[in-house]
Coordinates of C-alpha atoms and ligand atoms in Angstrom, one line a residue:
X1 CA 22.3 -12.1 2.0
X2 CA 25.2 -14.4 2.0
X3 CA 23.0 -17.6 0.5
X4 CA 20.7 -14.9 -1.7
X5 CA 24.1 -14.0 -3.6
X6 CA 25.0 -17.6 -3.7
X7 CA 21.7 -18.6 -5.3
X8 CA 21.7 -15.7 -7.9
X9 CA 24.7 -16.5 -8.8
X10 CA 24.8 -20.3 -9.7
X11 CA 21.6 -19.8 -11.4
X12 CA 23.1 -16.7 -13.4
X13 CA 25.6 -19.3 -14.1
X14 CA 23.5 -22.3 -15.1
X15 CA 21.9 -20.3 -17.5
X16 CA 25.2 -19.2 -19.0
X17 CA 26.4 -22.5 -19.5
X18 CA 22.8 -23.8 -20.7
X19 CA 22.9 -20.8 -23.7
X20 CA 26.3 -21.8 -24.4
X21 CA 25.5 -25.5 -24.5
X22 CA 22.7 -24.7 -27.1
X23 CA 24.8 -21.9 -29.1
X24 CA 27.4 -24.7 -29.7
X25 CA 24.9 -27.4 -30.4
X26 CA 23.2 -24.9 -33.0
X27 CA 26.3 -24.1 -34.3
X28 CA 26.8 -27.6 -35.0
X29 CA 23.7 -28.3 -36.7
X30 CA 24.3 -25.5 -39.4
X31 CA 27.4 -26.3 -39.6
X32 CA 26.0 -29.8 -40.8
X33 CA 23.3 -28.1 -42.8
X34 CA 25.8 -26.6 -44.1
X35 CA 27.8 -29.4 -45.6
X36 CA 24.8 -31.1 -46.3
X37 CA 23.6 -28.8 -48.5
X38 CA 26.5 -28.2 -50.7
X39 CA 27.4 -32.4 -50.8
X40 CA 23.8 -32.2 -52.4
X41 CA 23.9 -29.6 -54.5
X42 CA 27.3 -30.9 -55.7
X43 CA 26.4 -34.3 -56.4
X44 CA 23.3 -32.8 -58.1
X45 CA 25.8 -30.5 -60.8
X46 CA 28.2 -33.6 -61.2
X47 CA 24.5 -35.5 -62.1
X48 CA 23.3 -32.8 -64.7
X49 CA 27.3 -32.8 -65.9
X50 CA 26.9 -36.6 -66.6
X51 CA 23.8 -36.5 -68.1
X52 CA 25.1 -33.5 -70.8
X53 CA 27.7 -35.5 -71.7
X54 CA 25.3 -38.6 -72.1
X55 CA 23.0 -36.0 -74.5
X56 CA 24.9 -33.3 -76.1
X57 CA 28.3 -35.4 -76.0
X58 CA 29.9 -32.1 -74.7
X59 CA 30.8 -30.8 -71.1
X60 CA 29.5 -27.5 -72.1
X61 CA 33.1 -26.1 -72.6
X62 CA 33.7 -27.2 -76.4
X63 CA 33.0 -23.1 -78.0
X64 CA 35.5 -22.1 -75.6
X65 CA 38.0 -24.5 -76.1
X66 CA 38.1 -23.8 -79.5
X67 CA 38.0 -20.1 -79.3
X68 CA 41.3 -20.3 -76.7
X69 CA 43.1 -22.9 -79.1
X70 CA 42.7 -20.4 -81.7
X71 CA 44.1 -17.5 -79.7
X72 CA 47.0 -19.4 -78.3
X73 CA 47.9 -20.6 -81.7
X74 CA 47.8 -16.7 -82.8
X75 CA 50.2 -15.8 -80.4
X76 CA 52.5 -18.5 -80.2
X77 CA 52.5 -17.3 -84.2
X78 CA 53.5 -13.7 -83.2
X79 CA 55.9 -14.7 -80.9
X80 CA 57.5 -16.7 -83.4
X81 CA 57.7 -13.9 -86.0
X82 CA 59.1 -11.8 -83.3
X83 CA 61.8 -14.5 -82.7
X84 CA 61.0 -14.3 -78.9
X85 CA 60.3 -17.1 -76.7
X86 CA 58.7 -15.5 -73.6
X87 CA 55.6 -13.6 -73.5
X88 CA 55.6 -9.7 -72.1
X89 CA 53.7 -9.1 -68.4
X90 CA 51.1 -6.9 -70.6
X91 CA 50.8 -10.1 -73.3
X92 CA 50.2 -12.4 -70.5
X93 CA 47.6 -10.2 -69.0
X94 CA 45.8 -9.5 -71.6
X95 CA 45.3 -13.4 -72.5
X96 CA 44.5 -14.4 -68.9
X97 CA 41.8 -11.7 -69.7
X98 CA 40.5 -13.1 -72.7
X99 CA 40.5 -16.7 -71.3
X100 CA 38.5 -15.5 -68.6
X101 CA 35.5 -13.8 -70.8
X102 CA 35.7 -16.9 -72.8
X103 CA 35.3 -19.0 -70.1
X104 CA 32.1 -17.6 -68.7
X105 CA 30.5 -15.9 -71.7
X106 CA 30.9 -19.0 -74.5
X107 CA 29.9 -22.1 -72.5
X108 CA 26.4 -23.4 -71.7
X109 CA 26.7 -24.8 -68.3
X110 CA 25.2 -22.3 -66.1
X111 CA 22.2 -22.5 -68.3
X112 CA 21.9 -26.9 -68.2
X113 CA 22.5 -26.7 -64.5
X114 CA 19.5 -24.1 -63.9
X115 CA 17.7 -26.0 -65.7
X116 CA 18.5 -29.2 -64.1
X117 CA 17.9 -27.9 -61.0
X118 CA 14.2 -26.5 -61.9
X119 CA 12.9 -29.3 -63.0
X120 CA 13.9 -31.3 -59.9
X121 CA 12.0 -28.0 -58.1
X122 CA 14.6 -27.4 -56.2
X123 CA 16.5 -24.2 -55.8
X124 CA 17.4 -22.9 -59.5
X125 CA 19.1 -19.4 -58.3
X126 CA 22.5 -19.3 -58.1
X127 CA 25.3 -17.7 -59.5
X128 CA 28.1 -19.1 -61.2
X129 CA 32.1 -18.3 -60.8
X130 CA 35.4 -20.1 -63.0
X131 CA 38.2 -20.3 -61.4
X132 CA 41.6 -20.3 -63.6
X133 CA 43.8 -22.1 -62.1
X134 CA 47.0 -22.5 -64.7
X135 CA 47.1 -21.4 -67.9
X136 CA 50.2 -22.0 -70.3
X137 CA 50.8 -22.1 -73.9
X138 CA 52.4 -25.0 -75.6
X139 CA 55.1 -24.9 -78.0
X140 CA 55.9 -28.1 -79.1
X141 CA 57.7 -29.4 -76.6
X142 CA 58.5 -26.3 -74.3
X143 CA 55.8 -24.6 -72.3
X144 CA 55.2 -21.0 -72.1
X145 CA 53.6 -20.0 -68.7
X146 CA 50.8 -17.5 -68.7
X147 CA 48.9 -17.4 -65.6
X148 CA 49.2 -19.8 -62.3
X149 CA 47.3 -19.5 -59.2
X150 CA 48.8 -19.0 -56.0
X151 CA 46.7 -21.3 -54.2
X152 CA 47.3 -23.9 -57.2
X153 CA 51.1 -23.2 -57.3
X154 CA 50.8 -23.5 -53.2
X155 CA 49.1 -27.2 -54.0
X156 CA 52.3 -28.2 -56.7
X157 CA 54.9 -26.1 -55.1
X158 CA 57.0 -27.7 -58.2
X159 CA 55.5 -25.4 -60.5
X160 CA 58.2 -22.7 -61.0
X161 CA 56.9 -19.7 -61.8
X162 CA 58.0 -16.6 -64.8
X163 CA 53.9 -16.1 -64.2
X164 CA 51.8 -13.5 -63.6
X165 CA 51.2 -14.3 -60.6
X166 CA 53.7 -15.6 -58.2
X167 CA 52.4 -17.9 -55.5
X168 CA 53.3 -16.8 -51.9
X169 CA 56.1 -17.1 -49.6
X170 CA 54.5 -19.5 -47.2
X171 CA 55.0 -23.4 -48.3
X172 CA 51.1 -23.9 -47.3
X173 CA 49.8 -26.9 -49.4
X174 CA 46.6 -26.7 -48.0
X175 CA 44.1 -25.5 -50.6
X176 CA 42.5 -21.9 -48.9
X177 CA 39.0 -22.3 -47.7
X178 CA 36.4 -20.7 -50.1
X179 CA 33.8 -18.5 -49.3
X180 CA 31.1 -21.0 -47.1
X181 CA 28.8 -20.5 -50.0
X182 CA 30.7 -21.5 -53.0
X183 CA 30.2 -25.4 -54.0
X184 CA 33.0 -26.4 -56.5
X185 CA 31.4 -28.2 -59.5
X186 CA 33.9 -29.6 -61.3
X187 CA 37.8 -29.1 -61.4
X188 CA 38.1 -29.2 -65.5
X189 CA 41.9 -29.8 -67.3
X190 CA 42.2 -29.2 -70.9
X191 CA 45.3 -29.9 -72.8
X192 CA 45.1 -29.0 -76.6
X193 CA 47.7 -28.1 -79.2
X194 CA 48.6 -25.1 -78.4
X195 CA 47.7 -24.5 -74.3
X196 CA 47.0 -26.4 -71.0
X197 CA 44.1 -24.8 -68.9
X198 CA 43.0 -26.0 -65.8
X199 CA 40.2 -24.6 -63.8
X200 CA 37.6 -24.6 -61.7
X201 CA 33.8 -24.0 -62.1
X202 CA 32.1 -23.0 -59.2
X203 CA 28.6 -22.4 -58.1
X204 CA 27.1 -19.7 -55.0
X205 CA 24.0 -20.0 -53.7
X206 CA 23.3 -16.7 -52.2
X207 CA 20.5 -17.2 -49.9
X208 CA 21.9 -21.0 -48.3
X209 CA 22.1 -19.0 -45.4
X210 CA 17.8 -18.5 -45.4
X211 CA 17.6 -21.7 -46.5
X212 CA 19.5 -23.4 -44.2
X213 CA 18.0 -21.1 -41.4
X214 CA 14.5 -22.5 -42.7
X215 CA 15.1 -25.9 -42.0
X216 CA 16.6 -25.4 -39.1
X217 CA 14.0 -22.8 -37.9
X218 CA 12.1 -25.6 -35.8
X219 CA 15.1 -26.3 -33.4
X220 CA 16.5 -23.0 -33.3
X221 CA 12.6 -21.5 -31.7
X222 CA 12.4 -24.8 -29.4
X223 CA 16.2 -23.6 -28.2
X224 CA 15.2 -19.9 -27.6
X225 CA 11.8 -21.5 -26.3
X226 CA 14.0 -23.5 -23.6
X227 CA 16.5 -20.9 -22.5
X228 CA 13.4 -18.2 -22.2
X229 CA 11.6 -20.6 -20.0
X230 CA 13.9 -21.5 -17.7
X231 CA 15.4 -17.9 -17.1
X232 CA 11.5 -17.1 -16.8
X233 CA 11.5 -19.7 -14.4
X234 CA 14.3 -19.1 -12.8
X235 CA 13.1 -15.6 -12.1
X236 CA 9.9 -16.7 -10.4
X237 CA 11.5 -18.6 -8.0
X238 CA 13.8 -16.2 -7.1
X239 CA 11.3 -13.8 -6.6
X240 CA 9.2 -16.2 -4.5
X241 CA 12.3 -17.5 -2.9
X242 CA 13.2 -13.6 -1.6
X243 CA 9.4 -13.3 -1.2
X244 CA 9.1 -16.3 1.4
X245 CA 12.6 -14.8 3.0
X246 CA 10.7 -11.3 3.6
X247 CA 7.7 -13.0 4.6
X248 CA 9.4 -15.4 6.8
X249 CA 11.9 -12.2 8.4
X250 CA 8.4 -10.2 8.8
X251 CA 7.3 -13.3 10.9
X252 CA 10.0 -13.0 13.1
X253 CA 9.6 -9.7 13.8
X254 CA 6.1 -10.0 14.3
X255 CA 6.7 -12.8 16.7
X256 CA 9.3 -10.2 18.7
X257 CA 6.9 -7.7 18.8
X258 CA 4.2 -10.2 19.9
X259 CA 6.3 -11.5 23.0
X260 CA 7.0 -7.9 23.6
X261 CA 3.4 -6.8 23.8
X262 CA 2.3 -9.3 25.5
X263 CA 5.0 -9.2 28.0
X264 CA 3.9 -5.9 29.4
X265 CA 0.4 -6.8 30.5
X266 CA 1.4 -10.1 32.1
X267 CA 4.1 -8.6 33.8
X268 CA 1.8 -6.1 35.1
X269 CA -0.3 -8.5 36.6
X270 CA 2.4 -10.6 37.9
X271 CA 3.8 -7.5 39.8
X272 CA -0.3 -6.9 41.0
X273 CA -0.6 -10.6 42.1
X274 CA 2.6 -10.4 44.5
X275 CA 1.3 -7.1 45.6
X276 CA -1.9 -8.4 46.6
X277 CA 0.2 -11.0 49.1
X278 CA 1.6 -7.9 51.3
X279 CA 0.1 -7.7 54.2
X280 CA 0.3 -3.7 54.2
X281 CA -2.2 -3.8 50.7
X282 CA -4.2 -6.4 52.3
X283 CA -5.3 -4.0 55.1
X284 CA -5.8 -1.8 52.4
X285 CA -9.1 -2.2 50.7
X286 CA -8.9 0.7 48.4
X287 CA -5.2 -0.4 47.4
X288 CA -6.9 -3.7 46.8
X289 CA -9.3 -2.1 44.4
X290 CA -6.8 -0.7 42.8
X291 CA -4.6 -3.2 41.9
X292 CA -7.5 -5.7 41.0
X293 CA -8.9 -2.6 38.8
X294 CA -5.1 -3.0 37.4
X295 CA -5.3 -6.7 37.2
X296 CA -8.7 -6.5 35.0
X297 CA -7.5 -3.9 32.8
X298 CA -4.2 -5.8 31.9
X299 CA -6.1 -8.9 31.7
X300 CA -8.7 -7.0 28.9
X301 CA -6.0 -5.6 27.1
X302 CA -4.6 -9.0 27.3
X303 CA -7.5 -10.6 26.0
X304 CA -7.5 -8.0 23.3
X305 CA -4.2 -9.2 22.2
X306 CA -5.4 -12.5 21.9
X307 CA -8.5 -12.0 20.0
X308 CA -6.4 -10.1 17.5
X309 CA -4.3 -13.2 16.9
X310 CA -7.0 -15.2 16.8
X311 CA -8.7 -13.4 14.4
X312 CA -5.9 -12.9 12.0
X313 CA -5.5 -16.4 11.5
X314 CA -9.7 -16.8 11.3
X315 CA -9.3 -14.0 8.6
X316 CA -6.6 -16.2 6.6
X317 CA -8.8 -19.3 6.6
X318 CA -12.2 -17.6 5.8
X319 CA -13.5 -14.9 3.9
X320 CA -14.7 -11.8 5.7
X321 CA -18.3 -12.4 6.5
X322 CA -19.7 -9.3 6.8
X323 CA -23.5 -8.0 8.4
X324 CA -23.8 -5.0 6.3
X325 CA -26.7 -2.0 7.3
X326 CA -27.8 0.7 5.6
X327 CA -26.2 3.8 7.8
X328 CA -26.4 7.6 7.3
X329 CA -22.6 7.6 6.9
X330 CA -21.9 11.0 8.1
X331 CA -23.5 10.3 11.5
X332 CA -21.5 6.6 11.7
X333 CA -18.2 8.8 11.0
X334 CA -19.4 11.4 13.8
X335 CA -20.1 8.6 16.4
X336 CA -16.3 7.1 16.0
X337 CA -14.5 9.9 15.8
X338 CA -16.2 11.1 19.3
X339 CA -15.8 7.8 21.6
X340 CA -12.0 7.7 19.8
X341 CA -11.9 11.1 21.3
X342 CA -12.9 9.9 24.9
X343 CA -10.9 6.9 24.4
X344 CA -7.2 6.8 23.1
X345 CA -7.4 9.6 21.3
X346 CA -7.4 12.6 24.0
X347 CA -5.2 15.1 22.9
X348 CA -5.7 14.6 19.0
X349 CA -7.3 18.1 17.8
X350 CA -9.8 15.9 15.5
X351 CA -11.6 18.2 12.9
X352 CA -14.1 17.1 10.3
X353 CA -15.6 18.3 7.3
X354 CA -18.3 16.1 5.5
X355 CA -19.8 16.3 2.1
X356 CA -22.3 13.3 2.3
X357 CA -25.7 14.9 1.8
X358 CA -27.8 12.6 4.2
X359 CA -26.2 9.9 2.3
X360 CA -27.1 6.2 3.3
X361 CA -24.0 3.5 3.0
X362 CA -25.0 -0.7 3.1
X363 CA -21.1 -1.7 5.6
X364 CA -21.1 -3.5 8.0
X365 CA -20.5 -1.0 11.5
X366 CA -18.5 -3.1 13.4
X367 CA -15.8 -3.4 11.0
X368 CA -15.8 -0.1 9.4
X369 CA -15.5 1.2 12.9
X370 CA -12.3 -0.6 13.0
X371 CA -11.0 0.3 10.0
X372 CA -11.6 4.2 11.1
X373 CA -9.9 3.5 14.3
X374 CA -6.9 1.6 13.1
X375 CA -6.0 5.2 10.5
X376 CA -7.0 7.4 13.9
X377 CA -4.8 5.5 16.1
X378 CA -1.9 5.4 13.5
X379 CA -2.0 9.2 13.2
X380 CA -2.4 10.0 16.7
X381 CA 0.6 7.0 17.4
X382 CA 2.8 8.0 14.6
X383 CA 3.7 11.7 15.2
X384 CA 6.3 13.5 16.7
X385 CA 4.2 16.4 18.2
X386 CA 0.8 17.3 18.6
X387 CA -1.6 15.0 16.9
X388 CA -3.4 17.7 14.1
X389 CA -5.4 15.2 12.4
X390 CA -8.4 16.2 9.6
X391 CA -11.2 13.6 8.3
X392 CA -13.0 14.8 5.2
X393 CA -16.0 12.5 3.4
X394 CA -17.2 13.2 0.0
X395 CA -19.2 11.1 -2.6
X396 CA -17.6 11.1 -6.3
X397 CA -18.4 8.6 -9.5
X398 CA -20.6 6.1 -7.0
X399 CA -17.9 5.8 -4.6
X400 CA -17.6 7.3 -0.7
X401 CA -14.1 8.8 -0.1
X402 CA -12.8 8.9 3.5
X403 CA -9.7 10.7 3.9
X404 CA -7.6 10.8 7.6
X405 CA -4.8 13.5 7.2
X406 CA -2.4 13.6 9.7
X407 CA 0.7 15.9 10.9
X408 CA 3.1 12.4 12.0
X409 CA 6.2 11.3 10.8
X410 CA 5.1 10.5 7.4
X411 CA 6.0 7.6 5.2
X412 CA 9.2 6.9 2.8
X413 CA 8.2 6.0 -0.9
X414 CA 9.9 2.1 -0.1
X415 CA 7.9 1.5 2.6
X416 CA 4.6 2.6 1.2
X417 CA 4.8 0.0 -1.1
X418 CA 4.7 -2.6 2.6
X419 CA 2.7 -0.4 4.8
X420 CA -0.5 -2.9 4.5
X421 CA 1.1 -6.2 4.0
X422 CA 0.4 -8.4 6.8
X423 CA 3.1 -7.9 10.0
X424 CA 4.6 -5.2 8.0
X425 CA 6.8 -2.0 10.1
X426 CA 8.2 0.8 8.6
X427 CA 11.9 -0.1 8.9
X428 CA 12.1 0.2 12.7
X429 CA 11.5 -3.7 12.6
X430 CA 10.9 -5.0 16.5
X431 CA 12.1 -1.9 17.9
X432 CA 9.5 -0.5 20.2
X433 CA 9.7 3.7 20.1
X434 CA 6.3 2.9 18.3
X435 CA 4.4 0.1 19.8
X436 CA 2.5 -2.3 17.2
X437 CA 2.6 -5.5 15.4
X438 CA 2.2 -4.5 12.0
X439 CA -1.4 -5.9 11.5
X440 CA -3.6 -2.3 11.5
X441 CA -3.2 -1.5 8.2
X442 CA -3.4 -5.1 7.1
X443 CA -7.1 -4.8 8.2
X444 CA -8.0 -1.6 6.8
X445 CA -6.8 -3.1 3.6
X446 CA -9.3 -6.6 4.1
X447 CA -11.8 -4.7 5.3
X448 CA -12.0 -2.1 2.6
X449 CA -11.3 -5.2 0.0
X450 CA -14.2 -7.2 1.5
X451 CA -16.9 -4.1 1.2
X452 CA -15.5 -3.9 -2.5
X453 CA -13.6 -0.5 -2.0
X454 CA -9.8 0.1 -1.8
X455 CA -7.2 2.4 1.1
X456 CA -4.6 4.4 -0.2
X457 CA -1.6 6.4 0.9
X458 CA 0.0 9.8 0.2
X459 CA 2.7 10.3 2.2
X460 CA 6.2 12.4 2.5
X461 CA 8.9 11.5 5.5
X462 CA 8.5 14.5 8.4
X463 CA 5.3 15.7 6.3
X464 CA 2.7 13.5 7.1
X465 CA 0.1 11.1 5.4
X466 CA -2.8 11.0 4.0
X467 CA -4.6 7.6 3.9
X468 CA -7.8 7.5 1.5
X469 CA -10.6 4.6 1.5
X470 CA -12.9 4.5 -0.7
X471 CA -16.0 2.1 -0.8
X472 CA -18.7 1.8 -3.2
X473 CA -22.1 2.8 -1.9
Ligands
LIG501 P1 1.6 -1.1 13.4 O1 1.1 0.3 13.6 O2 1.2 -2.1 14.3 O3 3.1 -1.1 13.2 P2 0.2 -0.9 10.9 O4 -0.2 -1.9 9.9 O5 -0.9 -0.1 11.5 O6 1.1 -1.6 12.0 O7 1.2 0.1 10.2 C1 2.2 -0.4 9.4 C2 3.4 0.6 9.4 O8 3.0 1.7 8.6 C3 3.7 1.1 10.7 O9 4.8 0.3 11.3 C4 4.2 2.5 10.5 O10 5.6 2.5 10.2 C5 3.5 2.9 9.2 N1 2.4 3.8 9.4 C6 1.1 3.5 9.5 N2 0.3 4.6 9.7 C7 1.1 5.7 9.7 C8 1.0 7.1 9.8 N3 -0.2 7.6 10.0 N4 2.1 7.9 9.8 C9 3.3 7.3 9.7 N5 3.5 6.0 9.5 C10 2.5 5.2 9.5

C-alpha cells in the first residue's frame, strides 16, 4: 500500500513538473513570437514611412499640421484680444479635441501602410491609434500649455504642469507598458509657429494572438502530444504494476491454500503408516483394510490434487484441445447431475427442468462434465444451509443456456468481477471455512471459452447465485 502510494505519487508529481516545464517553455516561445512579430511589423512601418518620404516628400502628417497651425494661431489671436495669457480648462479641452480628430481623420498614413503591407502579402488588417503626447501653443517666446501626458510628463518629470492633465503622484520614469498588441510606429515632434505637438502613432493588430498561435501551432500539439502520452503511459503501468501486485498476492494465497490442501491427505497417511506399525492393528486384518482403504483414498485424492496443478500449468502453455461428440444434451446433463448425486453431492435437493427438444450438442463430455461439476460443487460447497439447487436448459438465438441456481451465500458486486480469474477467493483469501484454491471457476470460464460459449453470474450476498453458460450448438 505503502510503496503503491509512493509510486502514485512521484509519478503524479513528475507529471506536474513535466506540464509546468512545458507551460513555461511555451510561454517563452510566444513570448518570443511575440516580440518577433511586432520588431517586424515595426521595422516594416518605419520602411513604408521611409519610402513616403522618398515619394510623396511628406510623412503623411502635412494637412494636419497645417490645419492645427491654423487653429493655434486663432486662438493665440483670441486670447490676445481678450488680453489673457492662459487658456480656460473648457478652451484647453476643446483644442486637445480638435487636435485629436485632426490627427486621425486628415493624414494618409494608415492608408500607405495598408497598402505597404498588401503588397508584401503579408497581414494588411490592423487598426490604427495616435497618441498625443504634449501639446502647447507658442507665443513668441512663452509657451502656453495645453495638453501633457501623464506617462510623458512621468518620462520629463521637468515638465511643470497648468495642463489638462496632471501627471501622477508616483515619480515612475518608466514609460507604462502598452497593450501587448500595439506596435509604436513612429514617435513624431512638430514644432511650428504657433504650437509644439508631439505624439505617437500606433498600430494594433487584433488577431496576433491567432497568428502567433498558428505558427506556433506545431510545438504547442507535439507538447500536449508529450504530456498525454506519458500520463497515458504512466497510467498503464500503474495499472499493470497493481495488476502484477494482485496477481502476484493471489499467488500467494493460492500457494497457502495449496500447502493447506495438500497437507490434509498426507498427513492422513502419515498418521495410517504409523498405524500400520502397531502391533495391536497388525493382528488386525480388518483394521489393516481399513487404514490401507484410508491410505488409497488419501493417496487418490492426492493424486487429484496434483493432476489439477499439472493441468493448470498444461492449460497455460496450450490451447484447450478438445474431442468434441455430438450428444443429446439433455441426457448428458441427466447423467452428471445423477453420479454428482451419488458422489459429493448427497444431501443437495437437485431439481431439473429441461427445454432441449431431443437436441444434439458437438462438446467435448469430459470437459463439459467438469464444467457442470465445478458450478454443482460450488453451490452445494458455498451455502450456509441446505443445498436447494435448480438446473434449467433451454435453446434461444442458436445458443444452449445452462443455468445452476443455488440458495448459498451469494456473491458481492466486487467480487464478481474476480470470481473466474485464475486462483481467485471471494475475500476470505487462505482462510479455510470454505475449502478451495480458487481454480473452479477459472475452468468453467476456459472451458466454456474453448467450446466458443461464455459463464455468467447473477448474484446478491445471503441470496444466492445464479451462474449461466451458454455454448453455441
Ligand atoms: P474455489 O471454490 O476453489 O475457491 P472457484 O473458482 O470455484 O474457487 O470460486 C471462486 C470464488 O467464487 C470462491 O472462492 C467463492 O468465493 C465464489 N463462489 C463460487 N461459486 C459460488 C457460489 N455458488 N456461491 C457463492 N460463492 C461462490
Amino acid at each position: 500500500m505503502k510503496i503503491r502510494n509512493t509510486i502514485l505519487l512521484l509519478g503524479i508529481f513528475s507529471i506536474i513538473i513535466l506540464i509546468t516545464a512545458q507551460i513555461i517553455i511555451i510561454r517563452g516561445v510566444w513570448k518570443q513570437k511575440d516580440e518577433m512579430f511586432n520588431l517586424r511589423y515595426r521595422l516594416f512601418s518605419q520602411d513604408a514611412l521611409t519610402i513616403m518620404n522618398r515619394q510623396w516628400s511628406t510623412d503623411g502628417f502635412d494637412t494636419a499640421r497645417l490645419l492645427i497651425n491654423t487653429k493655434s494661431k486663432l486662438v493665440l489671436k483670441s486670447m490676445a484680444d481678450n488680453k489673457t495669457d492662459s487658456l480656460t480648462a473648457e478652451q484647453k479641452q476643446n483644442l486637445y479635441k480638435y487636435v485629436t480628430i485632426v490627427l486621425n481623420n486628415e493624414q494618409d498614413l494608415s492608408q500607405w501602410l495598408s497598402r505597404f503591407f498588401a503588397r508584401r502579402h503579408i497581414d494588411s488588417v490592423f487598426n490604427s491609434k495616435i497618441v498625443i503626447m504634449r501639446f502647447e501653443l507658442i507665443n513668441l517666446d512663452q509657451t502656453i500649455p495645453v495638453y501633457i501626458n501623464p506617462e510623458f510628463a512621468n518620462r520629463r518629470p521637468q515638465i511643470k504642469s497648468d495642463t489638462l492633465r496632471r501627471p501622477g503622484p508616483q515619480p515612475a520614469r518608466m514609460r507604462q507598458p502598452r497593450r501587448s498588441s500595439e506596435i509604436l510606429v513612429h514617435m513624431y515632434q512638430y514644432e511650428d509657429n504657433f504650437y509644439r505637438l508631439d505624439f505617437e502613432y500606433i498600430i494594433d493588430f487584433s488577431d496576433k494572438q491567432k497568428i502567433i498561435l498558428r505558427e506556433i501551432a506545431a510545438s504547442l500539439a507535439l507538447s500536449i502530444f508529450s504530456i498525454f502520452l506519458v500520463v497515458t503511459l504512466f497510467l498503464i503501468t500503474y495499472r499493470n504494476l497493481m495488476e502484477e501486485k494482485r496477481l502476484s498476492n493471489l499467488k500467494t494465497d493460492f500457494i497457502n491454500n495449496m500447502t493447506h490442501e495438500l497437507k490434509t491427505p498426507l498427513s492422513t497417511i502419515t498418521v495410517a503408516g504409523k498405524t500400520l506399525e502397531l502391533p495391536l492393528i497388525r493382528s488386525n486384518d480388518a483394521k489393516i483394510l481399513e487404514t490401507a482403504k484410508l491410505i488409497g483414498k488419501q493417496s487418490v485424492h492426492l493424486n487429484q490434487l496434483i493432476n489439477m496443478i499439472l493441468e493448470i500449468s498444461m492449460w497455460e502453455r496450450t490451447q484447450f484441445q478438445l474431442d468434441k461428440k455430438k450428444v443429446r444434451i439433455e441426457d448428458l446433463l441427466n447423467d452428471i447431475v445423477e453420479s454428482f448425486k451419488s458422489g459429493g453431492g448427497n444431501g443437495a435437493s437437485i431439481t431439473q427442468k429441461y427445454n432441449f427438444k431431443d437436441m444434439e450438442v458437438n462438446l467435448d463430455i469430459v470437459y463439459f462434465t467438469t464444467l457442470i461439476n465445478n458450478l454443482l460443487s460450488n453451490a452445494v460447497k458455498y451455502s450456509d444451509k441446505d443445498p436447494v439447487i435448480e438446473i434449467e436448459g433451454f435453446a434461444e438465438n442458436n445458443y444452449i443456456n445452462v443455468k445452476v441456481t443455488d440458495n448459498g451465500i451469494g456473491i458481492g458486486k466486487n467480487d464478481q468481477k474476480h470470481i473466474f480469474d485464475k486462483f481467485y477467493r471471494a475475500s476470505t483469501g487462505n482462510i479455510h471455512k470454505y475449502k478451495g484454491l480458487g481454480l473452479g471457476l477459472y475452468y468453467v470460464k476456459k472451458i466454456a471459452e474453448a467450446h466458443g460459449g461464455d459463464v455468467t453470474v447473477n448474484s446478491k450476498p445471503g441470496k444466492g447465485s445464479i451462474f449461466t453458460v451458454t455454448l453455441p450448438y
